[in-house]
Short mmCIF file of C-alpha atoms and ligand atoms in Angstrom, two decimals:
data_model
loop_
_atom_site.label_atom_id
_atom_site.label_comp_id
_atom_site.label_asym_id
_atom_site.label_seq_id
_atom_site.Cartn_x
_atom_site.Cartn_y
_atom_site.Cartn_z
CA MET A 13 151.32 161.58 -120.68
CA SER A 14 150.68 162.23 -117.21
CA GLU A 15 150.19 159.14 -115.18
CA SER A 16 146.82 158.03 -114.56
CA LEU A 17 144.45 157.99 -111.27
CA THR A 18 144.15 154.82 -112.28
CA ALA A 19 147.50 154.34 -112.91
CA ALA A 20 148.98 155.77 -109.42
CA GLU A 21 146.00 154.12 -107.45
CA ILE A 22 147.33 150.25 -109.14
CA ALA A 23 151.22 151.41 -108.11
CA SER A 24 149.84 151.78 -104.50
CA GLN A 25 148.54 148.36 -103.99
CA ALA A 26 151.77 146.82 -101.99
CA ASP A 27 151.20 149.82 -99.61
CA CYS A 28 147.10 149.22 -98.28
CA TRP A 29 147.91 145.23 -98.27
CA LEU A 30 150.36 145.71 -95.13
CA ARG A 31 147.90 148.33 -93.69
CA ALA A 32 144.87 146.11 -94.04
CA ALA A 33 147.62 143.33 -92.18
CA ASP A 34 148.12 145.98 -89.71
CA ILE A 35 144.03 146.15 -88.92
CA ALA A 36 143.56 142.52 -89.40
CA ALA A 37 143.63 141.57 -85.72
CA ALA A 38 141.27 145.00 -84.58
CA ALA A 39 138.77 143.45 -87.37
CA ALA A 40 138.93 139.46 -86.86
CA GLY A 41 135.52 139.68 -84.41
CA ARG A 42 133.83 141.37 -87.20
CA LEU A 43 134.97 138.85 -90.24
CA PRO A 44 133.55 135.22 -90.73
CA GLN A 45 134.34 133.04 -87.68
CA ARG A 46 135.91 129.58 -88.02
CA GLY A 47 133.84 126.79 -88.95
CA GLU A 48 130.96 129.70 -89.98
CA ARG A 49 129.01 128.81 -92.64
CA VAL A 50 128.89 131.59 -94.65
CA ALA A 51 128.01 132.99 -98.17
CA VAL A 52 129.82 136.06 -99.68
CA VAL A 53 127.59 138.91 -102.21
CA GLY A 54 129.29 141.88 -104.12
CA CYS A 55 128.99 142.39 -107.23
CA GLY A 56 131.42 143.46 -110.24
CA THR A 57 135.39 142.99 -109.42
CA SER A 58 133.39 142.55 -105.52
CA TRP A 59 131.62 139.70 -106.60
CA PHE A 60 135.29 138.56 -107.97
CA MET A 61 137.07 138.57 -104.87
CA ALA A 62 134.63 137.21 -103.12
CA GLN A 63 135.11 134.04 -104.84
CA SER A 64 138.22 133.64 -103.92
CA TYR A 65 138.11 134.20 -100.93
CA ALA A 66 135.49 131.75 -100.44
CA ALA A 67 138.28 129.25 -102.16
CA LEU A 68 140.43 130.22 -99.86
CA ARG A 69 138.19 130.30 -96.87
CA GLU A 70 137.43 126.40 -97.74
CA GLN A 71 140.75 125.09 -98.76
CA ALA A 72 141.84 127.21 -95.39
CA GLY A 73 138.68 123.87 -93.94
CA HIS A 74 137.54 127.74 -91.84
CA GLY A 75 134.20 125.59 -93.11
CA VAL A 76 131.76 126.25 -95.77
CA THR A 77 132.00 129.34 -98.35
CA ASP A 78 129.54 130.00 -101.33
CA ALA A 79 130.45 133.19 -102.96
CA PHE A 80 127.43 134.84 -104.98
CA ALA A 81 127.26 138.03 -107.54
CA ALA A 82 124.60 140.19 -104.80
CA SER A 83 122.01 139.85 -107.52
CA GLU A 84 121.57 135.83 -107.06
CA PHE A 85 121.92 134.96 -103.51
CA PRO A 86 119.55 131.87 -103.16
CA PHE A 87 117.45 132.90 -99.92
CA GLY A 88 116.21 129.82 -99.29
CA ARG A 89 119.82 128.19 -97.95
CA THR A 90 120.86 129.03 -94.65
CA TYR A 91 124.35 130.65 -93.44
CA ASP A 92 124.89 131.47 -90.25
CA SER A 93 126.79 134.78 -91.57
CA VAL A 94 126.96 136.78 -94.91
CA LEU A 95 129.95 139.12 -95.39
CA ALA A 96 129.59 141.52 -98.13
CA ILE A 97 132.19 143.50 -100.32
CA THR A 98 131.32 147.16 -101.72
CA ARG A 99 133.71 149.30 -102.58
CA SER A 100 131.09 152.35 -102.69
CA GLY A 101 128.67 150.90 -99.54
CA THR A 102 125.81 152.05 -102.27
CA THR A 103 125.71 149.29 -104.79
CA THR A 104 121.95 148.15 -104.92
CA GLU A 105 121.66 144.33 -105.54
CA VAL A 106 124.32 144.27 -102.19
CA LEU A 107 121.91 146.68 -100.48
CA ARG A 108 119.36 144.75 -100.92
CA ALA A 109 121.01 141.68 -100.77
CA GLY A 110 121.77 142.98 -96.62
CA THR A 111 118.44 144.46 -95.94
CA ARG A 112 116.79 141.40 -96.75
CA LEU A 113 119.24 138.68 -94.96
CA ARG A 114 119.42 141.16 -92.33
CA SER A 115 115.65 141.44 -91.38
CA ALA A 116 115.63 137.58 -91.83
CA GLY A 117 117.89 137.58 -88.37
CA VAL A 118 121.18 136.77 -90.63
CA PRO A 119 123.90 138.40 -89.31
CA VAL A 120 126.05 140.91 -92.47
CA VAL A 121 128.68 142.38 -92.29
CA ALA A 122 130.18 144.26 -95.09
CA ILE A 123 134.61 145.82 -96.03
CA THR A 124 133.64 149.18 -97.34
CA ALA A 125 135.75 152.06 -97.86
CA ASP A 126 133.00 153.93 -97.35
CA PRO A 127 130.47 153.92 -94.02
CA HIS A 128 128.80 156.99 -94.33
CA THR A 129 126.72 155.41 -97.32
CA PRO A 130 123.46 153.25 -97.13
CA VAL A 131 125.51 150.22 -96.78
CA GLN A 132 125.32 151.38 -93.02
CA GLU A 133 121.59 150.32 -93.00
CA ALA A 134 122.10 146.80 -94.54
CA ALA A 135 124.83 145.62 -92.90
CA ASP A 136 125.19 144.71 -88.58
CA GLN A 137 128.80 145.70 -88.92
CA LEU A 138 131.68 147.60 -90.99
CA VAL A 139 134.59 146.37 -91.55
CA VAL A 140 136.11 150.03 -92.85
CA LEU A 141 139.14 150.51 -95.85
CA ASP A 142 138.71 153.66 -96.38
CA PHE A 143 142.76 154.06 -96.80
CA ALA A 144 142.34 152.17 -99.99
CA ASP A 145 139.07 153.78 -101.27
CA GLU A 146 139.80 155.08 -105.36
CA ARG A 147 139.29 158.46 -107.34
CA SER A 148 139.06 156.00 -109.97
CA VAL A 149 135.77 154.36 -111.46
CA VAL A 150 137.53 151.42 -112.26
CA GLN A 151 138.41 149.35 -109.29
CA THR A 152 141.74 148.40 -107.89
CA ARG A 153 143.01 148.67 -104.61
CA PHE A 154 140.32 148.72 -102.63
CA ALA A 155 139.48 145.54 -104.25
CA THR A 156 142.69 143.76 -103.76
CA THR A 157 143.27 145.01 -100.36
CA ALA A 158 139.97 143.49 -99.18
CA LEU A 159 140.95 140.16 -100.27
CA ALA A 160 144.38 140.95 -98.57
CA LEU A 161 142.44 141.53 -95.19
CA LEU A 162 140.76 138.52 -95.89
CA ARG A 163 143.69 136.25 -96.60
CA VAL A 164 145.28 137.22 -93.34
CA HIS A 165 142.05 136.69 -91.67
CA LEU A 166 142.72 133.17 -92.61
CA GLY A 167 146.01 133.29 -91.20
CA GLU A 168 148.22 133.74 -94.51
CA ASP A 169 151.58 136.13 -93.85
CA LEU A 170 151.62 138.37 -97.10
CA THR A 171 155.20 139.74 -96.33
CA ALA A 172 155.85 137.27 -99.77
CA ALA A 173 152.65 139.05 -101.84
CA VAL A 174 153.72 142.64 -100.59
CA ALA A 175 157.26 141.85 -101.70
CA ASP A 176 155.84 140.43 -105.37
CA ALA A 177 153.44 143.77 -105.51
CA ARG A 178 156.27 145.67 -105.30
CA THR A 179 158.10 143.85 -107.82
CA ALA A 180 154.71 143.86 -110.04
CA VAL A 181 154.49 147.75 -110.20
CA THR A 182 157.70 148.44 -111.63
CA ALA A 183 158.88 145.57 -113.64
CA ASP A 184 158.77 145.87 -117.73
CA LEU A 185 155.07 144.20 -119.26
CA PRO A 186 155.66 141.52 -121.22
CA GLY A 187 156.93 143.41 -124.26
CA ALA A 188 156.64 140.18 -126.15
CA LEU A 189 152.23 140.89 -125.54
CA PRO A 190 151.16 141.65 -128.89
CA ALA A 191 148.57 144.22 -128.76
CA ALA A 192 145.99 142.64 -126.54
CA GLU A 193 144.15 141.42 -129.86
CA GLN A 194 142.45 138.92 -127.49
CA THR A 195 143.40 137.58 -123.90
CA THR A 196 141.91 134.80 -122.44
CA PHE A 197 142.50 134.42 -118.62
CA LEU A 198 142.42 131.14 -116.58
CA GLY A 199 142.88 130.36 -112.91
CA THR A 200 142.06 127.42 -110.72
CA GLY A 201 140.77 127.94 -106.93
CA TRP A 202 140.86 131.28 -105.39
CA THR A 203 142.70 132.40 -108.79
CA TYR A 204 139.60 131.76 -110.63
CA GLY A 205 138.10 134.38 -109.02
CA LEU A 206 141.51 137.07 -110.05
CA ALA A 207 141.29 135.39 -113.89
CA GLN A 208 137.90 137.11 -113.63
CA GLU A 209 138.90 140.53 -112.38
CA ALA A 210 141.93 140.46 -114.28
CA ALA A 211 139.50 140.19 -117.34
CA LEU A 212 137.08 142.10 -116.22
CA LYS A 213 139.99 145.09 -115.72
CA MET A 214 141.03 144.64 -119.03
CA ARG A 215 137.54 145.06 -120.70
CA GLU A 216 136.52 148.35 -118.50
CA ALA A 217 139.99 149.81 -118.71
CA ALA A 218 140.70 149.42 -122.04
CA GLY A 219 137.82 148.34 -123.75
CA ALA A 220 139.26 145.10 -124.73
CA TRP A 221 137.69 141.63 -125.93
CA THR A 222 138.97 138.94 -122.77
CA GLU A 223 137.63 135.61 -121.77
CA SER A 224 137.63 133.65 -118.34
CA TYR A 225 137.71 130.40 -116.92
CA PRO A 226 138.77 127.74 -114.70
CA ALA A 227 142.14 126.54 -116.11
CA MET A 228 140.74 123.35 -116.42
CA GLU A 229 138.28 124.14 -119.23
CA TYR A 230 140.40 125.81 -121.61
CA ARG A 231 140.28 122.54 -123.61
CA HIS A 232 136.89 122.65 -123.02
CA GLY A 233 136.10 125.13 -126.13
CA PRO A 234 138.31 128.54 -124.97
CA VAL A 235 141.42 126.71 -126.97
CA SER A 236 139.41 127.59 -130.03
CA ILE A 237 139.95 131.58 -130.10
CA THR A 238 143.82 131.28 -129.27
CA GLY A 239 145.82 131.79 -131.70
CA PRO A 240 148.45 134.33 -133.51
CA GLY A 241 147.52 137.74 -131.71
CA ARG A 242 146.26 136.29 -129.02
CA THR A 243 147.23 135.57 -125.22
CA VAL A 244 146.21 132.91 -122.53
CA TRP A 245 147.03 133.93 -119.07
CA ALA A 246 146.70 131.82 -116.51
CA PHE A 247 147.47 132.30 -112.64
CA GLY A 248 148.50 130.26 -110.70
CA ALA A 249 149.57 126.56 -110.70
CA LEU A 250 149.84 125.78 -114.71
CA PRO A 251 147.81 122.60 -115.78
CA PRO A 252 149.63 119.95 -117.01
CA GLY A 253 149.90 120.23 -121.16
CA LEU A 254 148.28 123.96 -121.33
CA ALA A 255 151.90 125.41 -122.42
CA ASP A 256 151.56 122.43 -125.66
CA ASP A 257 147.93 123.17 -125.45
CA VAL A 258 148.84 127.31 -126.30
CA ALA A 259 151.80 126.34 -128.34
CA ALA A 260 150.38 124.38 -131.01
CA VAL A 261 147.62 126.43 -131.90
CA GLY A 262 150.06 129.84 -132.09
CA GLY A 263 148.98 131.73 -128.66
CA THR A 264 151.48 133.87 -127.03
CA LEU A 265 151.26 131.81 -122.85
CA GLU A 266 151.96 134.72 -120.02
CA ALA A 267 152.27 133.00 -116.30
CA ARG A 268 154.76 134.88 -113.65
CA GLN A 269 154.23 130.97 -110.76
CA ASP A 270 157.34 133.11 -109.37
CA LEU A 271 154.48 135.78 -108.54
CA ASP A 272 152.02 135.53 -105.49
CA PRO A 273 149.22 135.32 -108.07
CA LEU A 274 147.24 138.54 -106.10
CA ALA A 275 150.70 140.19 -107.24
CA ASP A 276 150.35 139.09 -110.47
CA LEU A 277 146.81 140.40 -110.92
CA VAL A 278 148.61 144.21 -110.42
CA ARG A 279 150.53 143.38 -113.14
CA ALA A 280 147.14 142.58 -115.25
CA GLN A 281 145.87 146.24 -114.29
CA ARG A 282 148.89 147.44 -115.38
CA LEU A 283 148.52 145.44 -118.97
CA ALA A 284 144.65 147.45 -118.98
CA VAL A 285 146.22 150.51 -118.41
CA ALA A 286 148.81 149.90 -121.21
CA VAL A 287 146.50 148.53 -123.78
CA ALA A 288 143.69 151.79 -122.71
CA GLU A 289 146.68 154.04 -123.45
CA ARG A 290 147.78 152.65 -126.59
CA LYS A 291 144.69 152.84 -128.04
CA GLY A 292 144.22 156.50 -127.36
CA LEU A 293 141.48 155.71 -124.65
CA ASP A 294 141.53 157.21 -121.33
CA PRO A 295 141.87 154.63 -117.93
CA ASP A 296 139.87 156.78 -116.26
CA ARG A 297 136.68 157.36 -118.35
CA PRO A 298 135.84 154.03 -118.97
CA ARG A 299 133.28 153.58 -121.71
CA ASN A 300 129.33 153.30 -120.27
CA LEU A 301 131.03 152.61 -116.44
CA THR A 302 130.00 154.63 -113.40
CA ARG A 303 131.94 154.56 -109.55
CA SER A 304 129.15 152.72 -108.80
CA VAL A 305 125.52 151.12 -110.55
CA VAL A 306 122.69 152.55 -108.02
CA LEU A 307 119.12 151.43 -109.54
CA GLY A 308 116.46 153.26 -109.33
O1 F6P B 28 131.98 147.32 -104.86
P1 F6P B 28 131.30 148.31 -105.13
O2 F6P B 28 130.65 149.38 -105.10
O3 F6P B 28 130.01 147.86 -104.75
O4 F6P B 28 131.43 148.78 -106.57
C1 F6P B 28 130.77 147.32 -107.52
C2 F6P B 28 131.52 148.16 -109.09
O5 F6P B 28 132.68 147.78 -109.04
C3 F6P B 28 133.26 148.12 -110.62
O6 F6P B 28 134.08 147.05 -110.74
C4 F6P B 28 133.64 148.85 -111.11
O7 F6P B 28 135.26 149.14 -111.23
C5 F6P B 28 131.91 147.09 -111.10
O8 F6P B 28 132.19 146.00 -111.77
C6 F6P B 28 131.02 147.05 -110.28
O9 F6P B 28 129.71 147.76 -110.78
#
């Protein structure tokens, strides 16, 4: 089988993160400033990246940062600025939120792959990551590149993450993994957004049954569905006792704490493609999904 577009885009992420690091200084004036009260919005994958960034920004002490699905923006709250993430620049909920915020005088910046779209009207300023744009319906490299840019903007050095991403694209996928009958993805802090994104990727590309939770929530119900043939995949730090909890019910624990969590997401993306192909599905043609959702 020839390599899918999605697989090729997944493999190119480390290079895109390096390019993001190169443009971070030039974009810095448009991205949230230290001390600002900021909201970050997006839909689907972009919303999950917004959640990861919000957690990282708060953790870095840069200021209050809330993330919302664009359709759920709490217009009664006051923010110094709003950051929108949208690969396509056409997603209706993002455009509606941006337009309404702008008309209320709230500065809106959008990170997008395509500036020649309606997002140019819905935002005051754009940060364009056209080099990370994708031909696939399912998002992979645009989203991780946006998060990589934001991590550099927070002062992180991504050298190790880039090296880990290169490892993640060549490493064998865990052969011991069952056919991914069901996978529960866990994360904490910024990695919870990654867990949600991994679960979405498996659903979108492979039509797989997946769930995602904050890691410590695992014991509060999700453990009930773990068992033989089912996998728990933890991003970042493992909660104490998790390995024992998963083993006790016969599940398989997948955790690569040696990798930067964003690079571990690359492995999860690859798993989604592998599961799709194992099921005879084309990861480039996800069921019932379009590249962006534009409402009438
Ligand atoms: O970032 P955009 O272009 O606004 O698109 C968001 C879309 O991307 C997706 O993640 C597609 O993979 C969908 O969940 C969502 O509809």
